[in-house]
Coordinates of C-alpha atoms in Angstrom, one line a residue:
M264 CA 11.9 27.4 1.6
T265 CA 8.4 29.0 3.2
P266 CA 5.8 26.7 3.4
P267 CA 2.4 27.3 3.1
P268 CA -0.8 28.9 5.2
T269 CA -1.8 26.8 7.8
T270 CA -5.4 27.2 6.2
Q271 CA -4.7 25.5 2.8
R272 CA -2.8 22.9 3.4
A273 CA -0.6 20.8 0.5
E274 CA -1.1 18.7 -0.9
A275 CA 1.6 15.1 -1.2
P276 CA 3.4 15.5 -4.0
E277 CA 3.6 19.6 -4.3
V278 CA 5.1 19.2 -0.8
L279 CA 7.6 16.4 -2.2
A280 CA 8.3 18.3 -5.8
R281 CA 9.6 21.6 -3.2
C282 CA 11.2 19.5 -1.3
R283 CA 13.3 17.7 -4.6
D284 CA 13.8 21.5 -5.5
L285 CA 15.7 22.2 -2.4
V286 CA 17.8 19.5 -1.9
R287 CA 18.4 18.4 -5.4
P288 CA 21.4 21.1 -6.0
A289 CA 23.1 20.2 -2.6
L290 CA 23.0 16.7 -4.0
A291 CA 24.2 17.5 -6.9
Q292 CA 27.2 19.2 -5.1
A293 CA 27.6 16.2 -3.7
V294 CA 28.0 14.0 -5.9
R295 CA 30.3 15.9 -8.1
R296 CA 32.9 15.1 -5.6
L297 CA 32.7 11.8 -6.4
H298 CA 35.3 10.0 -8.3
P299 CA 34.0 9.9 -11.3
W300 CA 33.7 7.2 -12.6
H301 CA 31.6 6.9 -8.9
A302 CA 29.7 9.4 -10.1
E303 CA 28.7 8.8 -13.8
M304 CA 27.3 5.8 -10.9
A305 CA 25.2 7.7 -9.1
A306 CA 24.3 9.9 -11.4
F307 CA 22.5 6.9 -13.4
S308 CA 21.2 5.8 -10.3
F309 CA 19.6 8.9 -9.8
G310 CA 18.6 8.9 -12.8
W311 CA 19.8 12.2 -14.1
G312 CA 22.7 10.6 -16.8
A313 CA 22.6 7.9 -19.1
A314 CA 25.1 4.7 -19.1
D315 CA 28.1 6.2 -20.9
G316 CA 27.5 10.1 -19.0
S317 CA 25.3 11.8 -21.5
P318 CA 22.6 14.0 -19.4
A319 CA 19.7 11.6 -18.8
A320 CA 15.7 13.2 -17.9
G321 CA 15.7 11.1 -14.9
S322 CA 13.3 10.2 -11.5
Q323 CA 15.2 10.4 -7.8
G324 CA 11.9 8.4 -7.0
K325 CA 9.8 10.4 -5.1
G326 CA 11.6 11.6 -2.9
V327 CA 10.1 10.7 1.0
R328 CA 13.9 10.6 3.2
Q329 CA 14.8 14.0 1.6
A330 CA 11.1 15.3 2.1
L331 CA 10.4 13.9 5.9
A332 CA 14.0 15.7 7.3
L333 CA 13.3 19.1 6.0
L334 CA 9.4 18.7 7.1
S335 CA 11.2 17.5 10.4
A336 CA 13.1 20.4 10.8
E337 CA 10.4 22.5 10.2
A338 CA 8.3 20.5 12.8
A339 CA 10.7 21.8 15.0
G340 CA 10.6 24.9 13.9
A341 CA 13.8 25.5 11.6
P342 CA 13.8 26.4 8.8
A343 CA 14.5 23.7 6.0
E344 CA 17.3 25.0 4.5
D345 CA 18.8 23.7 8.3
A346 CA 18.4 20.1 7.7
V347 CA 19.6 19.8 3.7
V348 CA 22.7 18.4 4.4
G349 CA 21.1 15.6 6.2
A350 CA 18.3 15.2 3.9
V351 CA 21.4 15.1 1.1
A352 CA 23.5 12.1 3.7
V353 CA 19.8 9.5 4.0
E354 CA 19.7 9.7 -0.1
L355 CA 23.5 9.0 -0.4
I356 CA 22.6 6.7 2.3
H357 CA 18.9 5.9 0.9
V358 CA 21.2 5.0 -3.3
F359 CA 23.9 3.6 -1.7
S360 CA 21.4 0.4 0.4
L361 CA 19.9 0.1 -2.9
L362 CA 23.1 -0.5 -4.8
H363 CA 23.5 -3.0 -2.4
D364 CA 20.2 -4.8 -2.3
D365 CA 19.5 -5.6 -6.2
I366 CA 23.1 -7.6 -6.3
M367 CA 21.9 -9.1 -3.3
D368 CA 18.2 -9.9 -4.9
G369 CA 19.7 -10.3 -8.5
D370 CA 17.6 -7.0 -9.5
E371 CA 18.0 -6.7 -12.9
T372 CA 15.5 -3.4 -13.5
R373 CA 14.5 -0.1 -11.4
R374 CA 11.9 2.3 -12.3
Q375 CA 12.0 1.3 -16.1
R376 CA 15.3 0.8 -16.7
A377 CA 19.0 -1.3 -15.9
T378 CA 19.7 -1.8 -12.3
V379 CA 23.2 -0.4 -11.7
W380 CA 25.0 -3.7 -11.4
K381 CA 23.4 -4.5 -14.7
A382 CA 24.5 -1.6 -16.5
Y383 CA 27.8 -1.3 -15.2
G384 CA 29.1 -4.3 -13.5
T385 CA 29.3 -6.1 -9.8
G386 CA 32.7 -4.5 -9.1
P387 CA 32.0 -1.0 -10.4
A388 CA 28.2 -1.2 -8.1
I389 CA 29.6 -2.0 -5.4
L390 CA 32.2 0.1 -5.3
A391 CA 29.9 2.8 -6.1
G392 CA 27.8 2.4 -3.2
D393 CA 30.8 2.9 -0.9
A394 CA 31.7 5.3 -2.8
L395 CA 27.8 6.9 -1.6
F396 CA 28.0 5.3 1.7
A397 CA 31.5 7.8 2.6
L398 CA 30.8 10.2 0.8
A399 CA 27.3 10.3 2.8
V400 CA 29.1 10.0 6.7
Q401 CA 31.7 13.0 4.9
T402 CA 28.7 15.0 4.0
L403 CA 27.3 14.7 7.9
A404 CA 30.6 15.0 9.7
E405 CA 31.3 18.3 7.3
A406 CA 27.9 20.6 7.8
P407 CA 28.1 23.6 9.8
G408 CA 27.1 24.6 13.4
Q409 CA 26.8 22.6 16.7
H410 CA 25.2 18.9 15.8
S411 CA 26.8 17.4 13.1
A412 CA 28.9 14.7 15.5
T413 CA 25.5 14.2 17.1
A414 CA 23.9 13.9 13.6
V415 CA 26.5 11.1 12.9
R416 CA 26.0 9.2 15.9
Q417 CA 22.3 9.6 14.7
L418 CA 23.1 8.1 11.2
A419 CA 26.1 5.6 12.6
G420 CA 23.4 4.1 14.8
T421 CA 20.6 4.0 11.5
L422 CA 23.6 2.6 10.4
A423 CA 24.1 -0.8 12.0
D424 CA 19.9 -1.7 12.5
L425 CA 20.3 -1.1 8.6
V426 CA 22.5 -3.9 7.5
R427 CA 20.7 -5.6 10.3
G428 CA 17.6 -5.4 8.8
Q429 CA 19.4 -7.2 5.7
A430 CA 21.0 -9.2 6.9
D431 CA 18.2 -10.8 8.2
D432 CA 15.9 -10.7 4.9
L433 CA 19.0 -12.7 3.2
L434 CA 18.5 -15.5 6.2
F435 CA 14.3 -15.9 5.3
E436 CA 16.1 -16.6 2.6
S437 CA 17.1 -20.5 3.8
R438 CA 14.7 -21.4 6.8
P439 CA 11.9 -23.4 5.3
W440 CA 7.9 -21.6 4.5
D441 CA 6.4 -24.1 7.3
G442 CA 6.6 -26.2 10.3
P443 CA 8.6 -24.1 14.3
E444 CA 10.7 -22.2 12.1
A445 CA 9.5 -20.7 9.7
V446 CA 9.3 -17.3 9.0
Q447 CA 6.5 -14.9 11.4
P448 CA 5.2 -11.8 10.6
H449 CA 6.2 -9.8 13.9
E450 CA 9.7 -11.3 12.5
Y451 CA 8.9 -9.4 9.3
R452 CA 7.9 -6.7 10.6
W453 CA 10.8 -6.2 12.8
M454 CA 13.1 -6.9 9.8
A455 CA 10.5 -3.9 7.6
E456 CA 11.6 -1.1 10.4
H457 CA 15.7 -1.8 10.2
K458 CA 15.7 -2.1 6.3
T459 CA 13.6 0.5 6.0
G460 CA 12.4 1.8 8.7
A461 CA 15.8 3.0 10.1
L462 CA 17.0 5.4 7.8
L463 CA 13.5 6.6 7.3
G464 CA 13.2 7.2 10.9
C465 CA 16.2 8.9 10.9
A466 CA 15.8 11.0 7.9
A467 CA 12.6 12.4 10.5
G468 CA 15.7 11.9 13.3
L469 CA 18.1 14.3 11.4
G470 CA 15.5 16.6 10.6
A471 CA 15.1 17.9 14.1
V472 CA 18.1 17.0 15.6
L473 CA 19.8 19.7 12.4
A474 CA 17.0 21.8 13.8
G475 CA 18.6 21.3 17.2
A476 CA 14.9 20.1 18.8
P477 CA 14.9 18.9 22.0
A478 CA 15.4 15.0 22.7
T479 CA 12.1 14.3 22.8
T480 CA 11.2 15.7 19.9
V481 CA 13.8 13.7 17.7
D482 CA 12.5 10.6 19.6
A483 CA 8.8 11.0 18.3
L484 CA 8.9 12.3 14.9
G485 CA 12.2 8.8 14.3
R486 CA 9.7 6.8 15.4
A487 CA 7.3 7.6 13.3
G488 CA 9.6 7.7 10.7
R489 CA 10.3 3.8 11.5
H490 CA 6.6 3.6 11.7
L491 CA 6.2 4.4 8.3
G492 CA 8.9 2.7 7.4
V493 CA 7.3 -0.2 8.2
A494 CA 3.1 0.5 6.2
F495 CA 5.7 1.1 3.2
Q496 CA 7.9 -2.1 3.3
A497 CA 4.0 -3.4 3.5
V498 CA 3.2 -1.4 0.3
D499 CA 6.6 -2.4 -1.4
D500 CA 5.3 -6.0 -0.9
L501 CA 1.7 -5.5 -2.4
L502 CA 3.5 -4.3 -5.7
G503 CA 5.6 -7.1 -5.8
I504 CA 2.9 -9.5 -5.8
W505 CA -0.4 -7.6 -7.7
G506 CA 1.5 -4.0 -9.1
D507 CA 0.9 -3.5 -13.0
P508 CA 4.5 -3.9 -14.2
E509 CA 4.2 -0.9 -16.9
V510 CA 4.6 1.5 -13.2
T511 CA 7.0 -0.3 -11.2
G512 CA 9.0 -2.4 -14.2
K513 CA 8.5 -6.0 -12.1
P514 CA 6.4 -8.5 -13.7
V515 CA 4.0 -9.4 -12.4
H516 CA 4.1 -11.4 -9.5
S517 CA 7.7 -10.8 -9.9
D518 CA 8.4 -11.9 -5.9
L519 CA 6.3 -15.1 -5.9
R520 CA 7.5 -15.8 -8.7
R521 CA 11.1 -15.6 -6.4
L522 CA 9.2 -16.7 -4.5
K523 CA 10.5 -14.0 -2.0
K524 CA 8.5 -13.8 1.5
T525 CA 6.6 -11.3 1.9
Y526 CA 4.2 -10.0 4.6
P527 CA 1.1 -11.2 2.3
V528 CA 2.4 -14.3 2.1
L529 CA 4.2 -14.5 5.5
S530 CA 0.1 -13.5 7.0
V531 CA -1.5 -16.0 5.0
L532 CA 1.4 -19.1 6.3
A533 CA 0.9 -18.8 9.8
T534 CA -3.1 -18.5 9.7
D535 CA -5.2 -22.6 9.6
H536 CA -6.9 -20.9 6.1
P537 CA -6.7 -24.2 3.3
A538 CA -5.8 -22.6 1.3
A539 CA -2.8 -21.6 3.2
R540 CA -1.9 -25.6 3.4
R541 CA -2.4 -25.5 -0.8
L542 CA -0.1 -21.4 -0.4
T543 CA 2.8 -24.1 1.0
A544 CA 2.6 -26.8 -0.5
L545 CA 2.9 -24.4 -3.7
L546 CA 5.8 -22.9 -2.4
S547 CA 7.7 -25.8 -0.8
S548 CA 9.5 -27.5 -4.3
G549 CA 11.6 -25.1 -3.9
E550 CA 12.0 -24.1 -7.8
P551 CA 11.4 -20.4 -8.8
L552 CA 7.3 -20.2 -9.8
D553 CA 6.3 -20.5 -13.8
D554 CA 3.3 -18.0 -15.2
S555 CA 0.9 -20.4 -13.3
G556 CA 2.3 -20.8 -11.3
A557 CA 2.9 -17.9 -9.4
R558 CA -0.5 -16.6 -10.6
R559 CA -2.5 -19.8 -8.1
A560 CA 0.1 -18.4 -6.4
A561 CA -1.6 -14.6 -6.4
E562 CA -4.2 -16.3 -6.2
L563 CA -3.6 -18.4 -3.2
V564 CA -2.8 -15.4 -0.9
E565 CA -5.6 -13.4 -1.6
E566 CA -7.6 -16.4 -0.9
A567 CA -6.7 -16.6 2.6
G568 CA -6.5 -12.9 3.5
G569 CA -3.0 -12.2 2.6
R570 CA -3.9 -8.9 0.8
S571 CA -5.8 -7.1 3.2
A572 CA -3.6 -8.1 6.2
A573 CA -0.9 -6.4 4.2
L574 CA -3.3 -3.5 3.6
A575 CA -4.6 -3.7 7.3
E576 CA -0.3 -3.7 8.4
A577 CA 0.1 -1.2 6.3
H578 CA -2.4 1.6 8.5
R579 CA -2.4 0.3 11.9
Q580 CA 1.8 1.6 11.0
L581 CA -0.1 4.5 10.4
D582 CA -2.0 5.4 13.0
S583 CA 1.0 4.2 15.2
A584 CA 3.2 7.3 13.3
R585 CA 0.5 9.9 13.5
R586 CA 0.5 8.9 17.2
S587 CA 4.2 9.6 17.8
L588 CA 3.7 12.9 16.0
E589 CA 0.4 13.9 18.1
S590 CA 2.8 12.9 21.2
V591 CA 5.0 16.4 21.1
P592 CA 4.0 20.0 20.0
L593 CA 5.4 20.3 16.4
A594 CA 4.5 23.4 13.3
P595 CA 1.0 23.4 12.9
A596 CA 2.1 24.2 8.7
A597 CA 5.0 21.0 9.0
L598 CA 3.1 18.8 10.8
G599 CA -0.3 19.2 8.5
E600 CA 2.8 18.3 5.2
I601 CA 4.0 15.3 7.3
L602 CA 0.1 14.1 7.3
A603 CA -0.7 13.9 4.0
L604 CA 2.2 12.7 3.0
L605 CA 1.2 9.5 5.2
P606 CA -1.8 8.1 2.7
F607 CA -0.3 9.1 -0.9
L608 CA 2.8 6.5 0.3
I609 CA -0.3 3.9 0.8
D610 CA -2.1 4.9 -2.1
R611 CA 0.5 4.7 -4.8
T612 CA 1.1 2.1 -6.9
G613 CA 5.3 2.5 -8.4

């Protein structure tokens, strides 16, 4: 995969597409190693097949993690092909985490179609997630070259971070909306860095590890990915309240209906804005909000500055990601492509 010349930076959709095209054959080959039932559920979750196992023209999503792995290898001076095995591993872990998250959150749709647990049942979906987890570790452990053991250790640390973040996200649900036990924005950022940022950081770091980059380069790329993950989560939170259902596949104000603690809401509740007090009273009933309540809550969040606070947080995290990338020498073409992804991921609508 030859990167574009430094004189003409590729657009983000083009970057993501060429990375997906390189990773897809290896990812499909890895999935074929699974038990046929698990492989069917994996194909369904990737959008490659329907629930009855028949082929379907679907989408893997944007492929941000796999792109970060390949671009980081290029940024470290190696060909993208060196990091394909790392890209496959992080994509398998990502889908494993989605399968389990959808069960824990009770989400019935993703990308305009049923989630795996809704289509196949809770037990099968858990089992398919476990199979993807195991396959990811096995794929990376069997990677050729001298960097496989280091790559597996990095993935193991990431998995520990990911489950810590998920644990906090679940525990947030039982904490009150106000008072000394209320969730604070800095706690939410920590959770987002681990739940979402850890795997993005792992993707970038793995690309550098498999390229044989020095530890300083691996660390810088990993930090950039973690900052990008927090930014990504902040935008997800915005879409969970104000996103277009035709694009997100979820009802308008879906996160508010479920009383989910997200950055726009928590940033408002940490202020003394008059709308924050009204929002607290509305959310503290403990019952899911109906259409009217969710609409009113969204109005209060916006009135108190929650939407702008989440966007500002996303941009702060992107600035930190850029600083991390600029702290070490990187190949200009690949660095340019990574930088092209940053605003694209913040300005997305789904």
